[in-house]
Amino acid sequence: MATLKVPANVPPPEEDAQKLKKAFAGWGTDEEGIIGILSHRNGAQRKLIREAYAAAHGEDLLKELEKELSGDFLRAILLWTLDPVERDAHLANEATKKLTGSNLVIMEIACTRSSYDLFKVRQAYHARYKKSLEEDVAHHTTGDFRKLLVPLVSAFRYEGDEIDMMLAKSEAKILHGKITGKAYADEELIRILTTRSKAQLNATLNQYNDHFGNAITKDLKADDPKDEYLRFLRATIKCLTSPEKYYEKTLRLAISGLGTDEWALTRVIVTQAEVNLQRIKEEYHKRNSVTLAHAIAGDTSGDYEKFLLALVGNENA
Amino acid sequence: MATLKVPANVPPPEEDAQKLKKAFAGWGTDEEGIIGILSHRNGAQRKLIREAYAAAHGEDLLKELEKELSGDFLRAILLWTLDPVERDAHLANEATKKLTGSNLVIMEIACTRSSYDLFKVRQAYHARYKKSLEEDVAHHTTGDFRKLLVPLVSAFRYEGDEIDMMLAKSEAKILHGKITGKAYADEELIRILTTRSKAQLNATLNQYNDHFGNAITKDLKADDPKDEYLRFLRATIKCLTSPEKYYEKTLRLAISGLGTDEWALTRVIVTQAEVNLQRIKEEYHKRNSVTLAHAIAGDTSGDYEKFLLALVGNENA
């Protein structure tokens, strides 16, 4: 469930575009005016506003925002204003160029979007970067990470609910054998995680739990809890089977501790506000005993804070 | 270029459907009548005929053909009548269930169809088999074949003409290093072959040829010409860079020697008649000093022969 709040009567996109133009005009910039409009329009509406803005003023709204705003607020509002599929292509491309933590971003896009949406991201990637997503991912990763990540981004998983119980049992056994043998990047293990439908995978992991006494993620933690690849593998499994728990943890890590990881915080809020942020908020509250809005308000400030809280659906937190 | 010949004035699909119904009626079956219609209609027209047939007679045209015809002729006409994307899904699924030679069929579909058409095959596979193509391919292959085949069927290659010459040089060097070291299933070699655009790959293989003195396929033959995986690897490279040569050889092997490989012969003619069979015919003539039509006429007979020759564009061979 989304947290995005769209008013009952949305003004025509031409009117929104005109108001945004006014917000940019003169000496200062009317940040609140910008937030007031953009944070309460869904993807289709934002697209129409961009088109209306280009038609009326001959400028790309994203470029105008870039001139007027800065810092975390700018990044958040740019990502939000982008079409979701273009945004994912942008985030994935950015991730192929970074050194650390970026494999998670690519994995997240590959594992939480629907099969067809992931395909649309791959199409948008062609159009924008004149390359394929998988070729950049394959080129910029190595070793076990590559073995897991390339098939994840290339997958077009079946999305039906049909489950083959015999297969679930036999593949749970395969997984257990590999993990017992510490063959964490074994090709059979990777085959199962990267090609099976989420429903089938869920059945397999339930069988694993029932027959071998532990959740698979627990067994993957027993060996060396700090191992980077094992952490990545656990995150992948979590993302495929309980995306809201994965996102809750990502938010928790971004907010907690010294300093805030705005890169991760922005990404999760912006990409999930129209999709699943309501469930993620509930998980967050349950796990941290404070609301997500409260935690964001405590860790951020200014227009960035206001914008995130509007997307989270708690303007007055 | 296609060899399919469609008359200037195509009758309405209802009329074709009616004529087909008549061809099925009574004691015998009018095979020539069936060939006369279906072998001269393109994919879109055949689809309309199937729809018109179902609307007028409440039966699936494919099921009716199955009742009336048999053997190689039946298989050829069924495959031909199917929508190209459904046909590829069917061929790929059939191939995952066979033991030998079938990896080539899957590779062929992955490497010769356009990126978007390959994606549509994956969609059709979901719809028809309630599974993903890559999960079946991954599940039914092992070892080096799997390492190459799964990324091939999962690819969504960029299709632009842009070439990065520096990259072509550096990746030609990587390929040469791996081949010199006999690391034929090395992940870098597989990464390059399975993710780069065909234009980029072509540039890389030209660099290979220029800098290391041999075509890559020649170097891949030097070690052990009979090795199954190396043959598969060479076929893959040929399919990606010179599909008409790949198909010429497939036809040559299907026709030459004792007996005919109707399974391969039918597949190539049926899948290419609307696409690239004209070029394949030219290659065939050049390489074998007889026309493809002549060779088919010499190796097949009856309605099967008539039907293939009609698709090849040589009714009167």
XYZ file of C-alpha atoms in Angstrom:
634
model
C 0.000 0.000 0.000
C 1.116 3.460 -0.924
C 1.549 6.399 1.445
C 1.228 8.976 -1.327
C -1.697 11.334 -0.732
C -3.313 12.763 -3.838
C -6.075 15.376 -3.326
C -9.593 14.482 -4.436
C -9.576 17.272 -7.000
C -6.251 17.435 -8.765
C -5.740 20.664 -10.733
C -5.042 20.329 -14.470
C -1.329 19.728 -15.204
C -1.098 23.094 -16.963
C -2.071 24.823 -13.729
C 0.477 22.818 -11.710
C 3.155 23.635 -14.297
C 2.263 27.331 -14.081
C 2.467 27.282 -10.271
C 5.848 25.561 -10.397
C 7.125 28.208 -12.825
C 5.999 30.862 -10.329
C 7.716 29.010 -7.474
C 11.018 29.238 -9.392
C 10.596 32.925 -10.311
C 12.075 35.989 -8.617
C 14.780 36.156 -5.954
C 14.182 33.132 -3.782
C 12.555 29.835 -4.566
C 9.260 28.792 -3.062
C 10.303 25.319 -1.851
C 7.097 24.769 0.064
C 5.083 25.507 -3.061
C 7.117 22.927 -4.991
C 6.685 20.302 -2.270
C 2.990 21.106 -1.996
C 2.460 20.236 -5.625
C 4.893 17.459 -6.533
C 4.658 15.400 -3.356
C 0.905 15.000 -3.907
C 0.846 13.820 -7.502
C 1.174 10.237 -8.664
C 3.518 9.028 -11.418
C 1.067 9.564 -14.269
C 0.216 13.048 -12.989
C 3.861 14.059 -12.576
C 4.496 12.930 -16.128
C 1.686 15.168 -17.407
C 3.077 18.078 -15.391
C 6.512 17.581 -16.979
C 4.902 17.551 -20.418
C 2.779 20.616 -19.657
C 5.843 22.418 -18.292
C 7.875 21.669 -21.426
C 4.981 22.735 -23.673
C 4.336 25.999 -21.836
C 7.888 27.081 -20.987
C 10.098 25.178 -23.418
C 12.195 23.827 -20.554
C 12.637 20.458 -18.899
C 11.157 20.639 -15.409
C 13.997 18.447 -14.089
C 16.604 20.929 -15.366
C 14.726 23.822 -13.786
C 14.576 22.033 -10.435
C 18.303 21.419 -10.727
C 18.929 25.158 -11.139
C 16.770 26.128 -8.176
C 17.408 23.480 -5.541
C 20.388 21.682 -4.063
C 21.668 18.925 -1.844
C 19.580 16.045 -0.532
C 16.370 17.902 -1.225
C 17.289 18.286 -4.887
C 18.249 14.642 -5.253
C 15.024 13.499 -3.609
C 12.773 15.695 -5.691
C 14.549 14.833 -8.951
C 14.249 11.112 -8.283
C 10.628 11.521 -7.292
C 9.726 13.527 -10.378
C 11.257 10.979 -12.737
C 9.040 8.284 -14.173
C 9.413 5.184 -11.906
C 10.926 3.070 -14.667
C 13.390 5.795 -15.710
C 14.197 6.339 -12.043
C 15.094 2.694 -11.585
C 17.244 2.783 -14.713
C 18.979 5.880 -13.321
C 19.531 4.336 -9.875
C 20.863 1.138 -11.391
C 23.222 2.996 -13.685
C 24.464 5.152 -10.831
C 25.006 1.985 -8.803
C 27.159 0.353 -11.494
C 29.533 3.296 -11.130
C 29.870 3.304 -7.349
C 32.118 1.140 -5.326
C 30.277 0.008 -2.232
C 26.744 -0.657 -1.184
C 25.632 -0.275 -4.752
C 25.119 -3.962 -5.434
C 22.246 -3.775 -2.975
C 20.538 -1.084 -5.046
C 20.710 -3.193 -8.194
C 19.557 -6.301 -6.340
C 16.681 -4.354 -4.804
C 15.421 -3.224 -8.206
C 15.793 -6.718 -9.647
C 14.032 -8.455 -6.759
C 11.211 -6.149 -5.684
C 9.806 -4.869 -8.985
C 7.336 -6.998 -10.921
C 8.817 -9.061 -13.750
C 7.336 -6.802 -16.383
C 8.420 -3.636 -14.594
C 11.962 -4.974 -14.402
C 11.796 -5.564 -18.139
C 10.623 -1.971 -18.654
C 13.601 -0.785 -16.610
C 15.850 -2.748 -18.987
C 14.141 -1.064 -21.941
C 14.562 2.377 -20.368
C 18.228 1.532 -19.731
C 18.743 0.815 -23.454
C 17.067 4.079 -24.409
C 18.994 6.212 -21.945
C 22.457 4.634 -21.798
C 22.752 2.891 -25.176
C 23.778 -0.293 -23.401
C 22.024 -3.104 -21.606
C 21.607 -3.156 -17.851
C 23.049 -6.661 -17.611
C 26.137 -5.759 -19.597
C 26.949 -2.892 -17.247
C 26.238 -5.001 -14.184
C 28.333 -7.882 -15.507
C 31.147 -5.534 -16.473
C 31.275 -3.775 -13.119
C 31.046 -6.711 -10.756
C 33.262 -9.689 -10.119
C 33.327 -13.035 -8.398
C 30.404 -14.289 -6.363
C 28.559 -10.973 -6.532
C 28.525 -11.134 -10.304
C 27.392 -14.755 -10.316
C 24.322 -13.800 -8.324
C 23.613 -10.308 -9.616
C 23.669 -10.851 -13.387
C 20.953 -13.531 -13.430
C 18.928 -11.467 -10.940
C 18.768 -8.458 -13.269
C 18.222 -10.661 -16.329
C 15.360 -12.651 -14.841
C 11.820 -12.597 -16.093
C 10.251 -14.667 -13.328
C 6.921 -16.353 -13.694
C 4.422 -14.565 -11.450
C 1.618 -17.061 -11.047
C 0.668 -18.644 -7.735
C 1.139 -22.243 -8.915
C 3.458 -24.233 -6.670
C 5.130 -27.572 -7.313
C 5.492 -29.131 -3.859
C 7.743 -31.984 -4.985
C 10.071 -29.452 -6.550
C 9.971 -27.304 -3.402
C 11.044 -30.298 -1.335
C 13.808 -31.371 -3.659
C 15.176 -27.856 -4.065
C 15.038 -27.188 -0.308
C 17.257 -30.244 0.028
C 19.640 -28.946 -2.625
C 19.865 -25.589 -0.854
C 20.495 -27.231 2.497
C 23.210 -29.431 1.024
C 25.003 -26.474 -0.508
C 24.790 -24.374 2.637
C 25.986 -27.231 4.821
C 28.925 -27.593 2.458
C 29.513 -23.813 2.610
C 29.084 -23.630 -1.174
C 27.298 -20.305 -0.974
C 27.911 -19.320 -4.586
C 27.227 -22.764 -5.980
C 25.494 -22.654 -9.330
C 22.555 -24.787 -8.203
C 21.885 -22.478 -5.276
C 22.093 -19.475 -7.583
C 19.908 -21.166 -10.204
C 17.128 -21.734 -7.661
C 17.239 -18.209 -6.237
C 17.460 -16.445 -9.586
C 15.017 -18.372 -11.775
C 12.137 -19.695 -9.655
C 8.941 -17.710 -9.220
C 8.587 -15.933 -5.885
C 5.677 -18.202 -4.926
C 7.731 -21.304 -5.690
C 10.756 -19.935 -3.859
C 8.638 -19.175 -0.847
C 7.363 -22.755 -0.783
C 10.930 -24.022 -1.079
C 12.135 -21.874 1.822
C 9.198 -23.001 3.951
C 10.188 -26.596 3.242
C 13.735 -25.684 4.207
C 12.564 -24.270 7.500
C 10.268 -27.225 8.231
C 12.736 -29.954 7.381
C 16.038 -28.566 8.545
C 14.974 -26.673 11.630
C 16.185 -23.180 10.763
C 15.237 -20.387 8.426
C 17.706 -20.357 5.541
C 18.813 -16.815 6.418
C 19.735 -18.029 9.887
C 21.881 -20.821 8.485
C 23.504 -18.289 6.180
C 24.454 -16.207 9.210
C 25.958 -18.989 11.297
C 29.232 -19.206 9.441
C 30.582 -15.658 9.318
C 27.995 -12.956 10.064
C 30.238 -10.208 8.658
C 31.086 -11.818 5.336
C 30.056 -9.328 2.630
C 28.778 -11.863 0.119
C 26.760 -13.750 2.738
C 25.167 -10.490 3.835
C 24.293 -9.809 0.228
C 22.861 -13.284 -0.197
C 20.690 -12.901 2.892
C 19.499 -9.491 1.735
C 18.576 -10.988 -1.641
C 16.518 -13.740 -0.049
C 14.806 -11.225 2.221
C 14.074 -8.934 -0.717
C 12.520 -11.797 -2.690
C 10.374 -13.141 0.118
C 9.679 -10.230 2.531
C 10.449 -6.967 0.746
C 8.867 -4.840 3.516
C 11.238 -6.371 6.085
C 14.169 -5.781 3.789
C 13.175 -2.143 3.362
C 12.515 -1.686 7.067
C 16.057 -2.809 7.793
C 17.481 -0.595 5.067
C 15.693 2.403 6.592
C 16.779 1.419 10.098
C 20.424 1.239 9.068
C 20.152 4.515 7.119
C 18.694 6.397 10.075
C 20.379 4.823 13.080
C 23.905 5.437 14.273
C 26.044 8.491 13.742
C 24.986 10.500 10.706
C 22.290 9.583 8.221
C 22.671 7.677 4.960
C 20.602 10.095 2.871
C 21.401 8.164 -0.287
C 19.579 5.080 1.020
C 16.885 6.986 2.907
C 15.881 8.982 -0.165
C 15.919 5.923 -2.387
C 13.636 3.840 -0.215
C 11.118 6.606 0.486
C 10.980 7.834 -3.103
C 10.755 4.423 -4.767
C 8.261 2.975 -2.278
C 5.918 5.915 -1.553
C 3.674 4.941 -4.427
C 4.025 1.216 -3.919
C 4.481 -0.397 -0.524
C 5.534 2.272 1.972
C 2.460 1.821 4.165
C 3.484 -1.773 4.986
C 7.109 -0.705 5.407
C 6.018 1.995 7.892
C 4.140 -0.609 9.898
C 7.176 -2.884 9.987
C 9.341 0.048 10.997
C 7.077 1.052 13.857
C 6.841 -2.525 15.092
C 10.588 -3.112 14.989
C 11.796 0.278 16.294
C 9.001 1.376 18.646
C 8.954 4.803 16.984
C 7.116 5.781 13.841
C 9.092 6.180 10.648
C 7.907 9.791 10.411
C 9.229 10.490 13.883
C 12.575 8.906 13.066
C 12.879 10.866 9.810
C 11.963 14.118 11.577
C 14.667 13.438 14.150
C 17.368 12.759 11.577
C 16.711 15.258 8.780
C 15.850 18.931 8.509
C 14.571 21.716 6.307
C 12.944 21.158 2.935
C 14.413 17.682 2.685
C 12.630 16.695 5.875
C 9.377 18.329 4.786
C 9.465 16.575 1.459
C 10.171 13.123 2.879
C 7.449 13.517 5.490
C 4.969 14.529 2.794
C 5.822 11.355 0.859
C 5.574 9.259 4.006
C 2.083 10.702 4.459
C 2.868 12.548 7.724
C 3.141 16.228 6.872
C 2.513 17.240 10.459
C 4.736 14.761 12.275
C 14.742 -11.233 -46.693
C 11.790 -13.556 -46.677
C 10.967 -16.240 -49.244
C 7.282 -16.303 -48.353
C 5.115 -15.422 -51.352
C 1.819 -13.759 -50.544
C -0.571 -13.117 -53.482
C -1.340 -9.512 -54.377
C -5.008 -10.025 -53.535
C -5.376 -12.062 -50.398
C -8.918 -13.383 -49.858
C -10.665 -12.416 -46.611
C -9.739 -14.747 -43.703
C -13.335 -16.006 -43.547
C -13.034 -17.299 -47.097
C -9.689 -19.001 -46.346
C -11.199 -20.572 -43.229
C -14.152 -21.841 -45.258
C -11.861 -23.359 -47.900
C -9.793 -25.070 -45.215
C -12.967 -26.530 -43.691
C -13.844 -27.913 -47.138
C -10.331 -29.331 -47.537
C -10.851 -31.326 -44.311
C -14.348 -32.554 -45.261
C -15.411 -35.880 -46.742
C -13.346 -39.048 -47.166
C -9.876 -37.840 -48.019
C -8.132 -34.614 -47.162
C -7.215 -32.037 -49.782
C -3.585 -31.525 -48.773
C -2.793 -29.422 -51.818
C -5.647 -27.098 -50.982
C -4.304 -26.681 -47.441
C -0.776 -25.997 -48.705
C -2.110 -23.602 -51.342
C -3.673 -21.439 -48.671
C -1.466 -21.595 -45.579
C 1.937 -21.515 -47.276
C 1.024 -18.191 -48.899
C -0.153 -16.237 -45.880
C 2.027 -14.255 -43.510
C 1.939 -14.479 -39.707
C -0.710 -11.802 -39.251
C -2.894 -13.367 -41.957
C -2.573 -16.871 -40.513
C -3.619 -15.515 -37.152
C -6.760 -13.994 -38.666
C -7.523 -17.293 -40.405
C -7.256 -19.151 -37.082
C -9.612 -16.625 -35.503
C -12.055 -16.800 -38.402
C -11.945 -20.608 -38.282
C -12.684 -20.681 -34.566
C -15.512 -18.159 -34.994
C -17.154 -19.988 -37.908
C -16.646 -23.604 -36.870
C -16.063 -23.502 -33.124
C -12.841 -25.475 -33.501
C -9.157 -24.700 -33.203
C -7.616 -24.891 -36.667
C -4.479 -26.478 -35.182
C -6.524 -29.312 -33.654
C -8.307 -29.889 -36.949
C -4.994 -30.080 -38.825
C -3.811 -32.567 -36.244
C -6.809 -34.798 -36.955
C -6.359 -34.702 -40.722
C -2.620 -34.810 -41.285
C 0.339 -36.747 -39.981
C 4.115 -37.160 -39.841
C 6.603 -34.530 -40.940
C 3.996 -32.700 -42.977
C 1.782 -32.303 -39.927
C 4.634 -31.070 -37.755
C 5.724 -28.563 -40.390
C 2.264 -27.166 -40.993
C 1.466 -26.923 -37.276
C 4.680 -25.055 -36.553
C 4.079 -22.788 -39.521
C 0.504 -21.991 -38.528
C 1.486 -21.028 -34.982
C 2.226 -17.405 -34.220
C 6.045 -16.952 -34.522
C 6.458 -16.068 -30.866
C 4.309 -18.988 -29.672
C 6.193 -21.223 -32.082
C 9.519 -20.246 -30.561
C 8.143 -20.836 -27.065
C 6.946 -24.257 -28.210
C 10.276 -25.161 -29.845
C 12.216 -24.031 -26.786
C 9.983 -25.977 -24.423
C 10.266 -29.085 -26.583
C 14.026 -28.631 -26.584
C 14.257 -28.499 -22.784
C 12.722 -31.986 -22.743
C 14.986 -33.624 -25.311
C 18.388 -35.032 -24.653
C 20.630 -34.153 -27.564
C 20.923 -31.439 -30.141
C 18.299 -29.449 -28.331
C 20.657 -26.928 -26.786
C 21.251 -25.664 -30.316
C 17.547 -24.943 -30.779
C 17.403 -22.871 -27.614
C 20.628 -21.067 -28.497
C 19.316 -20.359 -31.996
C 16.162 -18.715 -30.653
C 18.148 -16.703 -28.108
C 20.761 -15.498 -30.604
C 18.899 -14.862 -33.867
C 15.665 -13.239 -32.737
C 15.622 -9.514 -31.983
C 15.947 -8.578 -28.313
C 12.311 -7.621 -28.081
C 11.127 -10.726 -29.920
C 13.119 -12.870 -27.506
C 11.380 -11.093 -24.664
C 8.005 -11.800 -26.280
C 8.972 -15.478 -26.471
C 9.656 -15.366 -22.721
C 6.223 -13.804 -22.181
C 4.555 -16.461 -24.349
C 6.442 -19.113 -22.364
C 4.970 -17.800 -19.094
C 1.475 -17.802 -20.564
C 1.696 -21.289 -22.035
C 3.837 -23.232 -19.553
C 3.294 -21.355 -16.275
C 7.061 -21.180 -15.803
C 9.871 -19.045 -17.106
C 11.989 -20.067 -20.071
C 15.204 -19.503 -18.132
C 14.077 -21.628 -15.209
C 13.399 -24.580 -17.502
C 16.651 -24.073 -19.381
C 18.626 -23.763 -16.142
C 16.918 -26.790 -14.658
C 17.497 -29.011 -17.679
C 21.105 -28.204 -18.457
C 24.325 -28.640 -16.547
C 27.953 -27.612 -16.521
C 29.413 -25.440 -19.258
C 26.288 -25.627 -21.417
C 24.216 -24.147 -18.634
C 26.765 -21.424 -17.957
C 26.442 -20.243 -21.539
C 22.806 -20.989 -22.287
C 21.059 -19.386 -19.307
C 22.485 -15.887 -19.867
C 21.838 -16.270 -23.615
C 18.102 -16.823 -23.116
C 17.921 -14.167 -20.389
C 19.656 -11.470 -22.403
C 18.044 -8.272 -23.567
C 20.886 -7.012 -25.734
C 21.202 -3.425 -26.771
C 20.531 -3.200 -30.505
C 22.040 0.121 -31.524
C 24.977 0.462 -33.912
C 27.197 2.355 -31.462
C 30.608 0.764 -31.012
C 33.224 1.383 -28.348
C 36.531 0.645 -30.076
C 38.630 0.738 -26.923
C 36.323 -1.793 -25.359
C 36.439 -3.963 -28.489
C 40.234 -4.014 -28.271
C 40.358 -4.777 -24.588
C 37.723 -7.493 -24.784
C 39.346 -9.083 -27.849
C 42.440 -9.383 -25.694
C 40.472 -10.948 -22.849
C 38.927 -13.471 -25.237
C 42.307 -14.342 -26.697
C 43.811 -14.806 -23.267
C 41.041 -17.154 -22.186
C 41.179 -19.194 -25.382
C 44.954 -19.469 -25.224
C 44.554 -20.723 -21.667
C 41.840 -23.158 -22.824
C 39.411 -21.530 -20.377
C 36.488 -21.915 -22.780
C 33.778 -21.585 -20.161
C 35.491 -18.782 -18.268
C 33.051 -16.271 -16.878
C 34.670 -13.309 -18.613
C 34.404 -15.022 -21.992
C 30.782 -15.881 -21.299
C 30.068 -12.366 -20.033
C 31.313 -10.835 -23.274
C 29.424 -13.224 -25.545
C 26.161 -13.079 -23.639
C 25.825 -9.400 -22.749
C 27.400 -7.254 -25.466
C 25.351 -5.930 -28.368
C 25.805 -7.761 -31.655
C 27.444 -4.690 -33.196
C 29.908 -4.436 -30.327
C 30.619 -8.158 -30.401
C 31.268 -7.987 -34.110
C 33.787 -5.186 -33.576
C 35.455 -7.218 -30.828
C 35.749 -10.302 -33.032
C 37.157 -8.215 -35.875
C 39.785 -6.903 -33.469
C 40.491 -10.464 -32.438
C 41.018 -11.487 -36.036
C 43.199 -8.445 -36.808
C 45.416 -8.665 -33.750
C 45.779 -12.386 -33.193
C 45.863 -13.641 -36.768
C 42.908 -16.034 -36.711
C 39.160 -15.871 -36.578
C 38.047 -16.778 -33.070
C 36.067 -19.758 -34.366
C 39.248 -21.124 -35.922
C 41.119 -20.861 -32.621
C 38.193 -22.581 -30.928
C 38.560 -25.480 -33.356
C 42.290 -25.998 -32.980
C 42.151 -27.752 -29.635
C 39.640 -30.559 -30.053
C 37.359 -30.205 -33.089
C 34.940 -32.839 -31.788
C 34.456 -31.481 -28.279
C 30.691 -30.959 -27.830
C 30.909 -27.775 -25.805
C 33.407 -26.178 -28.188
C 31.129 -26.998 -31.120
C 28.300 -25.358 -29.242
C 30.426 -22.316 -28.495
C 31.414 -21.951 -32.158
C 27.784 -22.333 -33.241
C 26.779 -19.624 -30.761
C 29.361 -17.192 -32.108
C 28.303 -17.946 -35.672
C 24.646 -17.469 -34.794
C 25.363 -14.092 -33.213
C 27.548 -12.754 -36.005
C 26.503 -14.566 -39.224
C 23.111 -16.184 -38.703
C 22.674 -17.015 -42.392
C 25.912 -19.017 -42.330
C 24.827 -20.783 -39.185
C 21.504 -21.701 -40.784
C 23.149 -22.764 -44.036
C 25.283 -25.220 -42.122
C 22.322 -26.472 -40.114
C 20.434 -27.148 -43.350
C 23.490 -28.770 -44.920
C 23.913 -31.163 -42.008
C 20.163 -31.894 -41.951
C 20.070 -32.782 -45.649
C 23.448 -34.380 -46.284
C 24.488 -37.854 -45.318
C 22.287 -40.888 -44.826
C 18.727 -39.983 -43.959
C 17.360 -36.523 -43.377
C 17.035 -34.678 -40.095
C 13.449 -33.532 -40.649
C 13.309 -32.043 -37.159
C 16.038 -29.520 -38.037
C 15.009 -29.075 -41.678
C 11.434 -28.188 -40.746
C 12.530 -25.860 -37.976
C 14.879 -23.797 -40.114
C 12.531 -23.485 -43.107
C 9.464 -22.714 -41.011
C 11.097 -20.207 -38.672
C 13.077 -18.420 -41.399
C 10.650 -18.326 -44.367
C 9.209 -15.051 -43.197
C 12.493 -13.621 -41.997
C 15.821 -14.380 -43.608
C 15.441 -17.460 -45.825
C 16.348 -15.623 -49.017
C 19.853 -14.905 -47.706
C 20.141 -18.421 -46.310
C 19.212 -19.838 -49.742
C 21.965 -17.759 -51.350
C 24.493 -19.016 -48.815
C 23.324 -22.553 -49.371
C 23.664 -22.329 -53.146
C 27.118 -20.785 -52.870
C 28.397 -23.375 -50.410
C 26.802 -26.509 -51.910
C 26.651 -25.725 -55.641
C 23.009 -26.820 -55.720
C 19.985 -24.754 -54.843
C 18.292 -25.351 -51.528
C 15.049 -26.185 -53.368
C 16.859 -28.825 -55.402
C 18.392 -30.337 -52.288
C 15.049 -30.410 -50.465
C 13.322 -31.974 -53.474
C 15.993 -34.673 -53.542
C 15.666 -35.508 -49.853
C 11.948 -35.248 -49.116
C 8.727 -36.350 -50.758
C 4.957 -35.965 -50.906
C 3.071 -33.192 -49.198
C 5.970 -32.475 -46.870
C 8.171 -31.739 -49.890
C 5.491 -29.628 -51.568
C 4.946 -27.608 -48.437
C 8.636 -26.915 -47.784
C 9.188 -25.927 -51.418
C 6.253 -23.531 -51.250
C 7.787 -21.882 -48.169
C 11.198 -21.764 -49.838
C 9.515 -19.935 -52.718
C 10.160 -22.650 -55.311
C 6.873 -24.440 -55.896
C 8.074 -25.734 -59.254
C 11.559 -26.871 -58.352
